Short mmCIF file of N, CA, C and O and ligand atoms in Angstrom, two decimals:
data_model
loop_
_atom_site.label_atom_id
_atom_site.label_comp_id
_atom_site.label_asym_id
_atom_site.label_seq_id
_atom_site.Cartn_x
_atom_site.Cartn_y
_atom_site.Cartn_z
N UNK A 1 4.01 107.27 1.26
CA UNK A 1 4.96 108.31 0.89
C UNK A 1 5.70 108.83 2.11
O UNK A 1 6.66 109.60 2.19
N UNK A 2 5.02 108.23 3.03
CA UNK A 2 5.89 108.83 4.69
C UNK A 2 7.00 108.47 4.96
O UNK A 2 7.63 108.85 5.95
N UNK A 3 7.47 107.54 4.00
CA UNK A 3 9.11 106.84 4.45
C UNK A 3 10.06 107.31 3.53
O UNK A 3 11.17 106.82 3.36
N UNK A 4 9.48 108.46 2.83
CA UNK A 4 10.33 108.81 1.67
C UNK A 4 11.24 110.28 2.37
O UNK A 4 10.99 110.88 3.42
N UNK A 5 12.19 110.51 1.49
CA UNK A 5 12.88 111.63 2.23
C UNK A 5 12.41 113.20 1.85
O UNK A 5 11.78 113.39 0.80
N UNK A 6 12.64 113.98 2.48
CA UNK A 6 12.27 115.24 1.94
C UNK A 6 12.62 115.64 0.54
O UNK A 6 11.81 116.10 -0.26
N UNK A 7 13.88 115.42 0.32
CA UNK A 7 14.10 116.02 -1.31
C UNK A 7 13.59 115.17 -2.33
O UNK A 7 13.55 115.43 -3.54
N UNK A 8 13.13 113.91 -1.62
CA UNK A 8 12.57 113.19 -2.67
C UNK A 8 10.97 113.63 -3.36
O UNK A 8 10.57 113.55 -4.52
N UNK A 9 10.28 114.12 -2.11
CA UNK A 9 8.89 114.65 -1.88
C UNK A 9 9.21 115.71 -2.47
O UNK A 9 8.73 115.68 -3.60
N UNK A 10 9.74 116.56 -2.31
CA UNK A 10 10.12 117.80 -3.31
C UNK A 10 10.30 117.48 -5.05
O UNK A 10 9.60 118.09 -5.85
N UNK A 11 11.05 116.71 -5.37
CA UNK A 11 10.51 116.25 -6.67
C UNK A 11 9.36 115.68 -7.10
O UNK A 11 8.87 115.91 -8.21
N UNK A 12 8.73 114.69 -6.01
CA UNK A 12 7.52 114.06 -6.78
C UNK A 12 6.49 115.24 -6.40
O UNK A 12 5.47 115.39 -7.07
N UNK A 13 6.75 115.97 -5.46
CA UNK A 13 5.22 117.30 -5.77
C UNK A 13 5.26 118.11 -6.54
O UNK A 13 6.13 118.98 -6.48
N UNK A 14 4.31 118.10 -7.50
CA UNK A 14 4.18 118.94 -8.66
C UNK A 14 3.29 120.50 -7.63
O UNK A 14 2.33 120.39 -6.86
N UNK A 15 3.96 121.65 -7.97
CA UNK A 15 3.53 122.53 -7.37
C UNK A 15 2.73 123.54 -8.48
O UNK A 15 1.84 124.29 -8.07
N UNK A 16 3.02 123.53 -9.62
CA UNK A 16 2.41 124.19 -10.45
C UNK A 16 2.30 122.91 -11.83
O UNK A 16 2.99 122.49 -12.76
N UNK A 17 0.83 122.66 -11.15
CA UNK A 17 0.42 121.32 -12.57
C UNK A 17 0.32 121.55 -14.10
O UNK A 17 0.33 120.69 -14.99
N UNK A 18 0.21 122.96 -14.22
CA UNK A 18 0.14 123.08 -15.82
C UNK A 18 1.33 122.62 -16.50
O UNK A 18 1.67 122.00 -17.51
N UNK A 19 1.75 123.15 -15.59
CA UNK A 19 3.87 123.40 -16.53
C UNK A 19 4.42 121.92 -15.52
O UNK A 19 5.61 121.81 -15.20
N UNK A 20 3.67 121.16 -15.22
CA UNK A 20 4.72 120.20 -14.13
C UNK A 20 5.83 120.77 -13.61
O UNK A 20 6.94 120.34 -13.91
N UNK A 21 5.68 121.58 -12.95
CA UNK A 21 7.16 121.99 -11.88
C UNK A 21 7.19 121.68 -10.39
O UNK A 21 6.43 122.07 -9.50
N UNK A 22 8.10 120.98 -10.33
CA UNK A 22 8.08 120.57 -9.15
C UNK A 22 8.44 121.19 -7.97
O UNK A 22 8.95 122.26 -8.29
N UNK A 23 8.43 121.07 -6.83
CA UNK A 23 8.86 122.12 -5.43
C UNK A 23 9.80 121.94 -5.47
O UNK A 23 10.34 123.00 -5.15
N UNK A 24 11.06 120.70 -5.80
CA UNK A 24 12.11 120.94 -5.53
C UNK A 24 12.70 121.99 -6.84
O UNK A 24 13.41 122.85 -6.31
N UNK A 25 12.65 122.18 -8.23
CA UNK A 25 13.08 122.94 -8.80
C UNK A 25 12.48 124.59 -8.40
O UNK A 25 12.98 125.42 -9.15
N UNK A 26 11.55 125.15 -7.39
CA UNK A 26 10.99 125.98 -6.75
C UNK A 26 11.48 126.58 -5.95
O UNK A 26 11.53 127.81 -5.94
N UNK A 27 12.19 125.46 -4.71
CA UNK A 27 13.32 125.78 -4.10
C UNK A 27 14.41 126.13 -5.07
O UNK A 27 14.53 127.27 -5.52
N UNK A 28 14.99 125.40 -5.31
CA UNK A 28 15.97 125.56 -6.42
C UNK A 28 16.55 126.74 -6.61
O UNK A 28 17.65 127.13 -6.20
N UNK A 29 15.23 127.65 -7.67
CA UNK A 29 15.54 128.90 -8.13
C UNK A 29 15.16 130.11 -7.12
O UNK A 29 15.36 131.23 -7.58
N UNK A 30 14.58 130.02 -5.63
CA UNK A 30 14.80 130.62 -5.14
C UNK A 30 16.19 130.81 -4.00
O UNK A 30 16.54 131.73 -3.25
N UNK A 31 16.69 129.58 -4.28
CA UNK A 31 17.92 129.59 -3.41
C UNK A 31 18.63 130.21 -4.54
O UNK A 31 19.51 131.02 -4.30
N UNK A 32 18.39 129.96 -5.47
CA UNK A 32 19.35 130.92 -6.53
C UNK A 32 18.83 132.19 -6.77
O UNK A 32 19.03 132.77 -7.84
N UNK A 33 17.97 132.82 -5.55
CA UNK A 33 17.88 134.45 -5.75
C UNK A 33 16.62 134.62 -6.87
O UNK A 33 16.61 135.56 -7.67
N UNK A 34 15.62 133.62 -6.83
CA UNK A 34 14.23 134.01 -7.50
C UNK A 34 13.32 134.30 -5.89
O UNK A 34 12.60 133.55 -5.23
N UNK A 35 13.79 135.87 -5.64
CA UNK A 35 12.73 136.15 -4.06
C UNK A 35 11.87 136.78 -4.45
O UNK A 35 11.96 137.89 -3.92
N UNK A 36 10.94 136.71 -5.18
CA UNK A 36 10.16 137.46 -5.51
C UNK A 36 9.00 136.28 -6.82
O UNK A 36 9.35 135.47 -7.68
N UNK A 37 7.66 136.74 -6.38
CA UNK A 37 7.00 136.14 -7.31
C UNK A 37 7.02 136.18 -8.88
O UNK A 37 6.57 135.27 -9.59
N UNK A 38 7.54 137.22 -9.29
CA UNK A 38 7.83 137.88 -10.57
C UNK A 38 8.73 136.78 -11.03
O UNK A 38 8.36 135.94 -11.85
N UNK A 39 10.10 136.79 -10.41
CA UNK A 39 11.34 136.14 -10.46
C UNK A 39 11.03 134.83 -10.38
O UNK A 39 11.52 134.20 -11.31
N UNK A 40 10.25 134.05 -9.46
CA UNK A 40 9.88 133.24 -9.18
C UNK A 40 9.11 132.22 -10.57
O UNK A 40 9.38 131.03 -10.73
N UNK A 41 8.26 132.88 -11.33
CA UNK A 41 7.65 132.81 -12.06
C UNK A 41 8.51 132.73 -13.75
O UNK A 41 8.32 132.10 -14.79
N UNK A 42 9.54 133.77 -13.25
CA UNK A 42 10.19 133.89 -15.08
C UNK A 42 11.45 132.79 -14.72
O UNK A 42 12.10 132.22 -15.60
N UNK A 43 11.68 132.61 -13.25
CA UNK A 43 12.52 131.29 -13.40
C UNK A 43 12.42 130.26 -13.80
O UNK A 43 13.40 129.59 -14.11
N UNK A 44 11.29 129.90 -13.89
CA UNK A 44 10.48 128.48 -13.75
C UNK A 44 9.69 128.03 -14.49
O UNK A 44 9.25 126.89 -14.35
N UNK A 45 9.23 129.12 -15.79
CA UNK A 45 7.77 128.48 -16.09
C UNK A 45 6.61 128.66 -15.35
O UNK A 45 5.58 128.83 -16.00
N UNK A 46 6.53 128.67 -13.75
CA UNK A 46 5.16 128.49 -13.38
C UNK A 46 4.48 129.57 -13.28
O UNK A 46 5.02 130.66 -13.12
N UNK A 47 2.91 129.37 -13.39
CA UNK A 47 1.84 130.42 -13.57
C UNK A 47 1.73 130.57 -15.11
O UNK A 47 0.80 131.24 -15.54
N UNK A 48 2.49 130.07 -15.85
CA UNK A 48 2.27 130.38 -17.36
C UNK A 48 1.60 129.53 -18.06
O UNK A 48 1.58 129.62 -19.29
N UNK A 49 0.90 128.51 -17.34
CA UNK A 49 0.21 126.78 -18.13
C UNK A 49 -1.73 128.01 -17.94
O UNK A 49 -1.97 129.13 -17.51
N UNK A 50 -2.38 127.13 -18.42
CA UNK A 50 -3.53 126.90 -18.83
C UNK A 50 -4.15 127.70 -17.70
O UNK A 50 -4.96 128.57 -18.01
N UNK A 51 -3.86 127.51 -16.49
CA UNK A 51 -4.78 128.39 -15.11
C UNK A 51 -4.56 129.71 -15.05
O UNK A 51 -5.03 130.59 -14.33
N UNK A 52 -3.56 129.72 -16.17
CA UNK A 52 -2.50 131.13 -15.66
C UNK A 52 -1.67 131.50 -13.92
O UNK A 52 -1.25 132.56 -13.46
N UNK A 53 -1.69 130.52 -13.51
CA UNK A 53 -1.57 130.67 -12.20
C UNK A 53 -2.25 130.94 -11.28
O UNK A 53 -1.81 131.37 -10.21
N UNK A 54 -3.99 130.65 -11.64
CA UNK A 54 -4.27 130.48 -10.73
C UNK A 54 -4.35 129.30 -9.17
O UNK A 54 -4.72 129.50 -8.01
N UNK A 55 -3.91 128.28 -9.75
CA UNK A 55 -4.01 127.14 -8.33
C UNK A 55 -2.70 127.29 -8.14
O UNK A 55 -2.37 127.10 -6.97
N UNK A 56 -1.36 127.71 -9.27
CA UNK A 56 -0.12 127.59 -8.25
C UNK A 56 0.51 129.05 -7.49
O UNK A 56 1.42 128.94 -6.68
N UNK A 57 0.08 130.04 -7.75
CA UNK A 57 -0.07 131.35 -7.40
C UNK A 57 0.10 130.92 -5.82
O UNK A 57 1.19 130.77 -5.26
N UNK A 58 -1.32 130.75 -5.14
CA UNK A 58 -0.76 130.81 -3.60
C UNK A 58 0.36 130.08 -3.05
O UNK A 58 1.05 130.63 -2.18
N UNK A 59 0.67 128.69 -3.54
CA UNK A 59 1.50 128.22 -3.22
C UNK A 59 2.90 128.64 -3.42
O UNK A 59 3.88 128.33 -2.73
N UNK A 60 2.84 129.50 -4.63
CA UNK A 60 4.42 129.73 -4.86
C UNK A 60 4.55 131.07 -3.50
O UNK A 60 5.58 131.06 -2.82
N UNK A 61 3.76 131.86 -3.29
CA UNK A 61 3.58 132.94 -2.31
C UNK A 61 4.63 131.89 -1.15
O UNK A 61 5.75 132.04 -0.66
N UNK A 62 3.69 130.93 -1.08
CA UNK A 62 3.98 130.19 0.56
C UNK A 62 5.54 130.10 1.03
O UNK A 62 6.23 130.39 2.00
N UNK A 63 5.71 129.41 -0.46
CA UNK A 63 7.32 128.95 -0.76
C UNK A 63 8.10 130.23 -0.56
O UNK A 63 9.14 130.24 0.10
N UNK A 64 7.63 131.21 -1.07
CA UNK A 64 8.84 132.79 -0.93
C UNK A 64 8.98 132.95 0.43
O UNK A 64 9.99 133.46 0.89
N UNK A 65 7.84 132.45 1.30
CA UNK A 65 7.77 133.35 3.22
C UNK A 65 9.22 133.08 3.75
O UNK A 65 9.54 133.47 4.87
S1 FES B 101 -0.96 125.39 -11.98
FE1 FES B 101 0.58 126.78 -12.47
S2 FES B 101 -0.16 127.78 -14.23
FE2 FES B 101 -1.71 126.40 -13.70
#
């Protein structure tokens, strides 16, 4: 996967596995002004699958810094 490009890796990583959302749609809606986990969350779907957000919770944190 090391020869692949960044935005490509951004689609194939699923960042929140319940809802399959990927980092690049993550970026996405925070370049479109989702700065905030709240926002982040009602943009996207994620945190709303089966864990409730628990395994994609920290990561989406990471993504807002
Ligand atoms: S991984 Fe995001 S809600 Fe479960």
């Amino acid at each position: 996967m090391d020869d692949l490009s960044p935005e490509l890796k951004d689609k194939l990583t699923k960042v929140c596995l319940c809802k399959g959302i990927s980092r690049a749609t993550l970026k996405k809606a925070i370049s479109h002004g989702a700065d905030t986990l709240e926002k982040l969350q009602q943009a996207t779907g994620a945190g709303s699958g089966s864990c409730q957000g628990r395994r994609c919770t920290p990561k989406l944190l990471e993504l807002l810094e």
